[in-house]
Short mmCIF file of C-alpha atoms and ligand atoms in Angstrom, two decimals:
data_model
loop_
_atom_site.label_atom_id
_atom_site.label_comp_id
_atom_site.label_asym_id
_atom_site.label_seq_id
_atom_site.Cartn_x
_atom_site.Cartn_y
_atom_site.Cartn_z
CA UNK A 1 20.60 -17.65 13.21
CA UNK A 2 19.52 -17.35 9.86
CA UNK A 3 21.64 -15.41 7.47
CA UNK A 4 18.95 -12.52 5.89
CA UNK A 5 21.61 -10.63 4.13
CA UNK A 6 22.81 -14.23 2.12
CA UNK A 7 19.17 -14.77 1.42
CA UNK A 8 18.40 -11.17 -0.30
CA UNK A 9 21.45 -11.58 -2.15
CA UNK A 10 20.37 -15.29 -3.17
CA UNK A 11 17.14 -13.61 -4.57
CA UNK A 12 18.57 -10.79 -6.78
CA UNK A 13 21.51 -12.92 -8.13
CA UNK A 14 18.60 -15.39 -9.37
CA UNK A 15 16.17 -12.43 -10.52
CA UNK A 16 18.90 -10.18 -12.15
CA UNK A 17 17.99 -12.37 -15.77
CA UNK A 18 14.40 -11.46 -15.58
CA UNK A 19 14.61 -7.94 -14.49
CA UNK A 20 11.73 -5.74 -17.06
CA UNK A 21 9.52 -8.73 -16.55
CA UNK A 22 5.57 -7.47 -16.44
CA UNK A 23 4.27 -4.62 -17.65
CA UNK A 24 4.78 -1.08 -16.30
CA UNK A 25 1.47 0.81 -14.95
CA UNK A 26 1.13 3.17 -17.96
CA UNK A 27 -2.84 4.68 -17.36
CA UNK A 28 -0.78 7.48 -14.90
CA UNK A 29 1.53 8.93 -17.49
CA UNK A 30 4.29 9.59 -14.95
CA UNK A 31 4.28 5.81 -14.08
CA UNK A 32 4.71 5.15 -17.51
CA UNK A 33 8.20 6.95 -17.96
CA UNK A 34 9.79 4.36 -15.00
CA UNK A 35 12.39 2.11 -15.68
CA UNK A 36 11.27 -1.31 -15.32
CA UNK A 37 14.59 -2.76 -15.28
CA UNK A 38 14.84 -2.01 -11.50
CA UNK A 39 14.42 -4.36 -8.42
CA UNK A 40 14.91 -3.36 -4.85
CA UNK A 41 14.25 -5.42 -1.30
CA UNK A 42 14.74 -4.65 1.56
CA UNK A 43 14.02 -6.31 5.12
CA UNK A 44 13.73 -4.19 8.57
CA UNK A 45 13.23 -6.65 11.66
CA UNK A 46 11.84 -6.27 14.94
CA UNK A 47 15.09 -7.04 16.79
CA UNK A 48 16.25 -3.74 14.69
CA UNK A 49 18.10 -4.71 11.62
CA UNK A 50 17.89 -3.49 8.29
CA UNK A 51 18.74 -5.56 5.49
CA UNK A 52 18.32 -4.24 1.70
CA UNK A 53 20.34 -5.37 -1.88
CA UNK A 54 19.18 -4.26 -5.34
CA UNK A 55 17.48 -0.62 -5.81
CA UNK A 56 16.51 -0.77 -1.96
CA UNK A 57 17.44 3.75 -1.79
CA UNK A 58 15.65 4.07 -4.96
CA UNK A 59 12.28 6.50 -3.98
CA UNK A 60 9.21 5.09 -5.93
CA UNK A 61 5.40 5.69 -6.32
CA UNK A 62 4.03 3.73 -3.69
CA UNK A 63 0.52 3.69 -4.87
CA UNK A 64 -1.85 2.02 -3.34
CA UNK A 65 0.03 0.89 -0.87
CA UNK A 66 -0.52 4.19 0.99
CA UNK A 67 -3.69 3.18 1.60
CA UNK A 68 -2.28 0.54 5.05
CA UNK A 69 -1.25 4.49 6.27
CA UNK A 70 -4.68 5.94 5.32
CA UNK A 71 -6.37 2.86 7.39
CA UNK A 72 -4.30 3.00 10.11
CA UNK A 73 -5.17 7.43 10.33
CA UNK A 74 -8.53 6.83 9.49
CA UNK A 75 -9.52 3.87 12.62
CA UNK A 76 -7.56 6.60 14.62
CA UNK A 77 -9.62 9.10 14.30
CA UNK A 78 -13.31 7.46 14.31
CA UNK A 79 -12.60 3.59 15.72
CA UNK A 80 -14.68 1.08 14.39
CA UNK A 81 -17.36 3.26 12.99
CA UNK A 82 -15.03 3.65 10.21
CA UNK A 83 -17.07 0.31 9.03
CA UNK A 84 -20.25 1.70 8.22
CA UNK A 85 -18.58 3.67 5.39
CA UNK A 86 -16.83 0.11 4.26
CA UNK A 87 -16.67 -2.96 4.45
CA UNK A 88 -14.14 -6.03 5.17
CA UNK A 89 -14.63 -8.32 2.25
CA UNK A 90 -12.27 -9.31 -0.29
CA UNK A 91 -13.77 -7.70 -3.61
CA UNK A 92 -12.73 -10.08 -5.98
CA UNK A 93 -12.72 -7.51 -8.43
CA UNK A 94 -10.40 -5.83 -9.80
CA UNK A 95 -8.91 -2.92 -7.90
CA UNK A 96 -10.87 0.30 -10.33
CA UNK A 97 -13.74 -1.46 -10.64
CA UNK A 98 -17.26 0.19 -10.04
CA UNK A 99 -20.05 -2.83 -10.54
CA UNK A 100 -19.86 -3.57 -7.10
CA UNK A 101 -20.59 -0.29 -5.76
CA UNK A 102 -23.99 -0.32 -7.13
CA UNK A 103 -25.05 -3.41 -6.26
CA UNK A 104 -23.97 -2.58 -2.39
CA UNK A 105 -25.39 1.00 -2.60
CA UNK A 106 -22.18 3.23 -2.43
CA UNK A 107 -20.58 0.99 0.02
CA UNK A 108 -17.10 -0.51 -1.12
CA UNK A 109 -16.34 -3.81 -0.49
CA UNK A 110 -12.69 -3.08 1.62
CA UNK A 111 -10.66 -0.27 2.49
CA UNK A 112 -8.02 -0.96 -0.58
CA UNK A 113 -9.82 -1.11 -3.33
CA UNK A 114 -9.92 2.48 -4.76
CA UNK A 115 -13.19 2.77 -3.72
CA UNK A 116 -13.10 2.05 -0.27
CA UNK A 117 -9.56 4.18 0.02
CA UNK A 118 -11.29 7.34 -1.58
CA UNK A 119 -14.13 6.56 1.29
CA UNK A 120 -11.55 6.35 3.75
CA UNK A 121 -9.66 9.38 2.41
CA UNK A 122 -12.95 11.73 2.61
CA UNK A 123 -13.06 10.80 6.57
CA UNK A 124 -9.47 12.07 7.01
CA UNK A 125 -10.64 14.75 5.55
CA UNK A 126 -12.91 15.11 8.06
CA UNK A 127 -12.34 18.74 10.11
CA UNK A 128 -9.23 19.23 7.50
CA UNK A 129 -8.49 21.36 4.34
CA UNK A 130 -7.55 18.67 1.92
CA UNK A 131 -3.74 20.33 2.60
CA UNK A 132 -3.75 19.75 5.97
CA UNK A 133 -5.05 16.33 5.39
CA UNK A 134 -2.26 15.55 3.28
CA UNK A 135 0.37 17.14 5.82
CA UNK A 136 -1.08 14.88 8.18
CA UNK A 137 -0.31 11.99 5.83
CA UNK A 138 3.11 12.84 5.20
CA UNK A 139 4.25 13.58 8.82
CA UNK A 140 2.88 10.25 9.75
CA UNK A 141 4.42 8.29 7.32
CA UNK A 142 7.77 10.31 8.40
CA UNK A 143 7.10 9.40 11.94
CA UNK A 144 6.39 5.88 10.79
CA UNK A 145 9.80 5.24 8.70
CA UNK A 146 11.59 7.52 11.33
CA UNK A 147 12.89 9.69 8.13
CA UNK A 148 12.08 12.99 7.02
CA UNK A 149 13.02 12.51 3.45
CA UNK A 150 9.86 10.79 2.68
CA UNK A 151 8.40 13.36 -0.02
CA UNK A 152 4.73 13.29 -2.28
CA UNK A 153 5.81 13.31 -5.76
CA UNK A 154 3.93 16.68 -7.44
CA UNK A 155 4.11 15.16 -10.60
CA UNK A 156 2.88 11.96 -9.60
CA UNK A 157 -0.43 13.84 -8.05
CA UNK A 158 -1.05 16.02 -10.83
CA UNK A 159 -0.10 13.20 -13.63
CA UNK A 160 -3.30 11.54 -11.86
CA UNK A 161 -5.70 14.02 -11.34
CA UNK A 162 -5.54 14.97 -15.37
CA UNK A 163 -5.94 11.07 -15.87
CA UNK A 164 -7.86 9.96 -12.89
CA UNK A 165 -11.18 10.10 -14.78
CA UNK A 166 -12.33 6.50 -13.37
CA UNK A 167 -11.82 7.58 -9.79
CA UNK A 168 -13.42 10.85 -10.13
CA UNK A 169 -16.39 8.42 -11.37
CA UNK A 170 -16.42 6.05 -8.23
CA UNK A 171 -16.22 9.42 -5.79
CA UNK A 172 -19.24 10.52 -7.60
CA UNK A 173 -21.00 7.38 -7.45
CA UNK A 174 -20.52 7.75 -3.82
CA UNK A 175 -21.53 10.93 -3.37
CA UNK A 176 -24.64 9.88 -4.56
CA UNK A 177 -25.56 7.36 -2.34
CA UNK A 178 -24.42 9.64 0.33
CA UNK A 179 -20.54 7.97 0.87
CA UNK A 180 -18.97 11.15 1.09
CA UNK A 181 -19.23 13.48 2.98
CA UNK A 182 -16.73 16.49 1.45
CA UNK A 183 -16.67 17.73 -2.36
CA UNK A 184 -15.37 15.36 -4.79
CA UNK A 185 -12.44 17.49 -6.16
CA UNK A 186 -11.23 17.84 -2.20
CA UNK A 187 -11.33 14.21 -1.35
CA UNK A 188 -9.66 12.94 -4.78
CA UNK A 189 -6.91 16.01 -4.01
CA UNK A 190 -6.11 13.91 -0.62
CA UNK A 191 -6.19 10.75 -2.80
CA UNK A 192 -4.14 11.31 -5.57
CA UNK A 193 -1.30 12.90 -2.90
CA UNK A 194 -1.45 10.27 -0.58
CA UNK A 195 -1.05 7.55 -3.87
CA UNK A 196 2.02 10.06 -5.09
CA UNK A 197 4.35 9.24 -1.74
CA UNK A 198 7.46 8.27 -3.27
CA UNK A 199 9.65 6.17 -0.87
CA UNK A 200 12.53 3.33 -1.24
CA UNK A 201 12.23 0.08 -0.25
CA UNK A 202 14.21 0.68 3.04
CA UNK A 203 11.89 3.67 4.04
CA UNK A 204 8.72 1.47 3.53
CA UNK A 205 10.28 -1.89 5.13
CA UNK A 206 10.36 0.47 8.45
CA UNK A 207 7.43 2.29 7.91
CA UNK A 208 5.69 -1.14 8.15
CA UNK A 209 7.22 -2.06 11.43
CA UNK A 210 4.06 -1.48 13.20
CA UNK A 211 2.15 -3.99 11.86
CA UNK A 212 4.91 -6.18 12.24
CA UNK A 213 5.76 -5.55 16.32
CA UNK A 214 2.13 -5.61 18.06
CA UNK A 215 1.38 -1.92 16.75
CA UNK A 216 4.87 -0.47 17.87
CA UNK A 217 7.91 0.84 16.01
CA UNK A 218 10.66 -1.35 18.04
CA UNK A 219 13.05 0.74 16.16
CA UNK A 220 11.89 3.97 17.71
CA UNK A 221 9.66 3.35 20.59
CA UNK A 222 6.75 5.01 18.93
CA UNK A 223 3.42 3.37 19.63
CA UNK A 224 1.31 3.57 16.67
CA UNK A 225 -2.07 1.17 17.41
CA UNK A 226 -3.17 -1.45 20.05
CA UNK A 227 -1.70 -4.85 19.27
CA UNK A 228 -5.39 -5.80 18.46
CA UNK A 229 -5.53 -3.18 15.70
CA UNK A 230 -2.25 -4.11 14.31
CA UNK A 231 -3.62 -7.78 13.99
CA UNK A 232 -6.58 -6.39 12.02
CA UNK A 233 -4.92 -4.64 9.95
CA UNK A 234 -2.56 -7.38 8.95
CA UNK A 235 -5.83 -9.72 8.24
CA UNK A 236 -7.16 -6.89 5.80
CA UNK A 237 -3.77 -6.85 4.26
CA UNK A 238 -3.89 -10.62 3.67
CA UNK A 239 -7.38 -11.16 2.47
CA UNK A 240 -7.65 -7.94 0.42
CA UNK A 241 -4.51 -6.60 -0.30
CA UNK A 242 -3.65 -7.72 -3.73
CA UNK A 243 -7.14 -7.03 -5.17
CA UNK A 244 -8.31 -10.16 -7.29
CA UNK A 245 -4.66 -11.35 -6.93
CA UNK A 246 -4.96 -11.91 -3.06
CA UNK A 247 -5.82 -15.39 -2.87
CA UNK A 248 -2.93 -16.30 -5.14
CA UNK A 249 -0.77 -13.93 -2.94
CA UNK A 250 -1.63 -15.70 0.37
CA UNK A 251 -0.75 -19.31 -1.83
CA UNK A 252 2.50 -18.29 -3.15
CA UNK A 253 3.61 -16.48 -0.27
CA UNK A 254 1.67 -16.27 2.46
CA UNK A 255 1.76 -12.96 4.02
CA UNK A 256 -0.16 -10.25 4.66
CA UNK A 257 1.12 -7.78 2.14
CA UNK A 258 -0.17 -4.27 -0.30
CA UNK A 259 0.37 -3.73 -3.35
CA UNK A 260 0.76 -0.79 -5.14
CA UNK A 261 0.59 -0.32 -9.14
CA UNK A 262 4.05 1.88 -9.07
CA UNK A 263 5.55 -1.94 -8.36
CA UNK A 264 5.70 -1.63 -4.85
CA UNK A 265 4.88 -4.55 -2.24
CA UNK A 266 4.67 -3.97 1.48
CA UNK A 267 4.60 -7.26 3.43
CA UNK A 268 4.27 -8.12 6.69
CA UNK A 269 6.28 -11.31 8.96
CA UNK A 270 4.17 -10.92 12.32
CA UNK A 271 6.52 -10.84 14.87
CA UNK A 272 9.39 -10.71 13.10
CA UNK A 273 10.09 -8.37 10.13
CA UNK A 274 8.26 -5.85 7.37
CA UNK A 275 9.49 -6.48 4.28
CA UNK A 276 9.50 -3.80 0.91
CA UNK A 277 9.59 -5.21 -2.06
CA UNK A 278 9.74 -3.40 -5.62
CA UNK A 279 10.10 -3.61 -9.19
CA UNK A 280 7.97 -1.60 -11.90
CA UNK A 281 6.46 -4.23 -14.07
CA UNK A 282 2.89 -5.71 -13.32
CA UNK A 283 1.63 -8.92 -13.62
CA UNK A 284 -2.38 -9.17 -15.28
CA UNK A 285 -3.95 -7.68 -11.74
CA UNK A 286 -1.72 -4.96 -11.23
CA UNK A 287 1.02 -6.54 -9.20
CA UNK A 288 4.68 -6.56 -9.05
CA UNK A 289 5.60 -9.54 -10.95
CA UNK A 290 8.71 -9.96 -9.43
CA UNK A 291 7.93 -8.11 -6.23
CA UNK A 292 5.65 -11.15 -5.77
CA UNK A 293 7.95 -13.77 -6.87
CA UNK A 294 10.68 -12.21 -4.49
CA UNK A 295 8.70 -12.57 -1.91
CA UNK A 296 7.64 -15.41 -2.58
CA UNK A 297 11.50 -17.02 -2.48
CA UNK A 298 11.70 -15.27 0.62
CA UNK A 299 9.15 -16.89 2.32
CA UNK A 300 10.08 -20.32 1.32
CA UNK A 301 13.53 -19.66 2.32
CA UNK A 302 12.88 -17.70 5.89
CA UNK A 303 9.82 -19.98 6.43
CA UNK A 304 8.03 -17.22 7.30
CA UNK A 305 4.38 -17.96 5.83
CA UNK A 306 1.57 -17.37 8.40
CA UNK A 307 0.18 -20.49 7.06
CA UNK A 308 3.44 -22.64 8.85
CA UNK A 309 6.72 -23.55 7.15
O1 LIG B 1 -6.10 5.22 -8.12
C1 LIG B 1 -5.28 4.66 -8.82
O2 LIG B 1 -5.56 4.09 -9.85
C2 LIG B 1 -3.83 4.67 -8.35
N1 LIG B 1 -3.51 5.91 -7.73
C3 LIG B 1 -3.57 3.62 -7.32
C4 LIG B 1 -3.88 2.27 -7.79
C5 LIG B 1 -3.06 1.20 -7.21
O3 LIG B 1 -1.92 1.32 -6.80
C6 LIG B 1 -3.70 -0.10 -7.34
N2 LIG B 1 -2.74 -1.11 -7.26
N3 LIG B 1 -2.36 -2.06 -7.53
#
């Protein structure tokens, strides 16, 4: 049996010098004001235990790695259709970029660049007041972690929507080619709420347990997709989930995995474990630098890599 708890502990000790590393997300002023000192982990397996060390109970933004929860809601509610709104493609580009949208006529590339997420968020929308929308975001995530603490940071949402000018322009582009279906203001209000979910790193580790246990929470019992959609999902995670930095994600550590730009990393062992990683500063693409490089030890030492160990 391999000793997880030794392991995180192994990690910290050896990242504790570098802690501030990176660069904290400051184009969301509320981002800006985080600590970057901080570094949490946190492990939750499919044989139900939960291993953390660091700032694993410390809530934080989690970005754009809500956008695995919007996915999952969204293929719930219209199946496979969901593709002709997006595609399945790494983008290559970085995650706020807009070129690409033209050239493919309003259709995003993937369902994590912003984009594709704000496409995804409009057909969640779908039936919904944007409040209900985000309700139904928030009790899912609940449901998913199996905690009721999980909160949307106000501040967070509004910080964004007085900032968000570059989103506003990609739902607009969309609109225009027909990509959305509900007003623009509505579908970035679901957006910008579902990017403000502040959780720790030990509420996101077992939020992710689904992907990691055939589309069931093994924790709770709670089915949450077919084991086919859970192995989807993962591949989406893997090839598109660190924006332009997902090929050099799947080298160094070889997981499927999100990112989010509040310094969050959700990764996935199939079979065996979700993992949360997070600390504030960003590397060049908008990744936790040392969420990445934490992960990245802990796939070398667990051998965990899809790829083989
Ligand atoms: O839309 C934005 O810019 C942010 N709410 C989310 C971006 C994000 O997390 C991208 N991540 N690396």
């Amino acid at each position: 049996m391999m000793d997880l708890q030794a392991i995180l502990d192994g990690i910290h000790a050896e990242l504790l010098p570098r802690l501030g590393e990176g660069k904290v997300a400051d184009y969301i002023p509320e981002l800006a004001k985080v600590d970057p000192r901080q570094f949490g982990l946190a492990i939750a397996t499919v044989d139900g235990q939960v291993h953390r060390v660091g700032d694993a109970e410390a809530p934080f933004s989690i970005q754009s790695i809500s956008k695995v929860f919007m996915l999952t809601l969204a293929l719930g509610k219209v199946g496979e259709q969901l593709w002709t709104r997006v595609g399945r493609e790494p983008s290559g580009s970085a995650f706020n970029s807009i070129v690409q949208l033209e050239h493919e006529s309003g259709i995003p590339r993937n369902p994590f660049i912003n984009a594709g997420a704000i496409a995804i968020s409009d057909v969640v929308l779908s039936g919904h007041a944007p409040r209900e929308a985000i309700g139904e975001l928030l009790r899912f995530v609940r449901y998913l972690a199996d905690d009721d603490a999980v909160t949307i940071d106000e501040k967070v949402a509004r910080s964004e929507t007085q900032t968000g000018f570059r989103n506003f322009a990609l739902a607009n582009f969309m609109r225009s080619y027909g990509n959305l279906d509900h007003p623009v203001e509505h579908v970035l209000g679901v957006y910008f709420h579902q990017c403000a979910l502040s959780m720790n790193c030990i509420q996101l580790a077992k939020a992710g347990l689904y992907l990691a246990a055939r589309g069931s929470n093994p924790a709770t019992g709670h089915s949450v997709v077919s084991p086919k959609r859970a192995r989807r999902i993962n591949a989406l995670m893997l090839t598109c989930g660190h924006y332009d930095g997902s090929g050099d994600f799947a080298y160094h550590v070889g997981l499927p995995g999100k990112s989010g730009v509040g310094g969050g990393i959700m990764a996935v062992a199939p079979g065996i474990a979700s993992i949360a990683a997070w600390s504030p500063g960003l590397n060049k693409v908008g990744n936790s630098q040392l969420g990445a490089v934490a992960l990245e030890m802990l796939a070398a030492r667990t051998g965990w890599s899809v790829f083989g160990d």
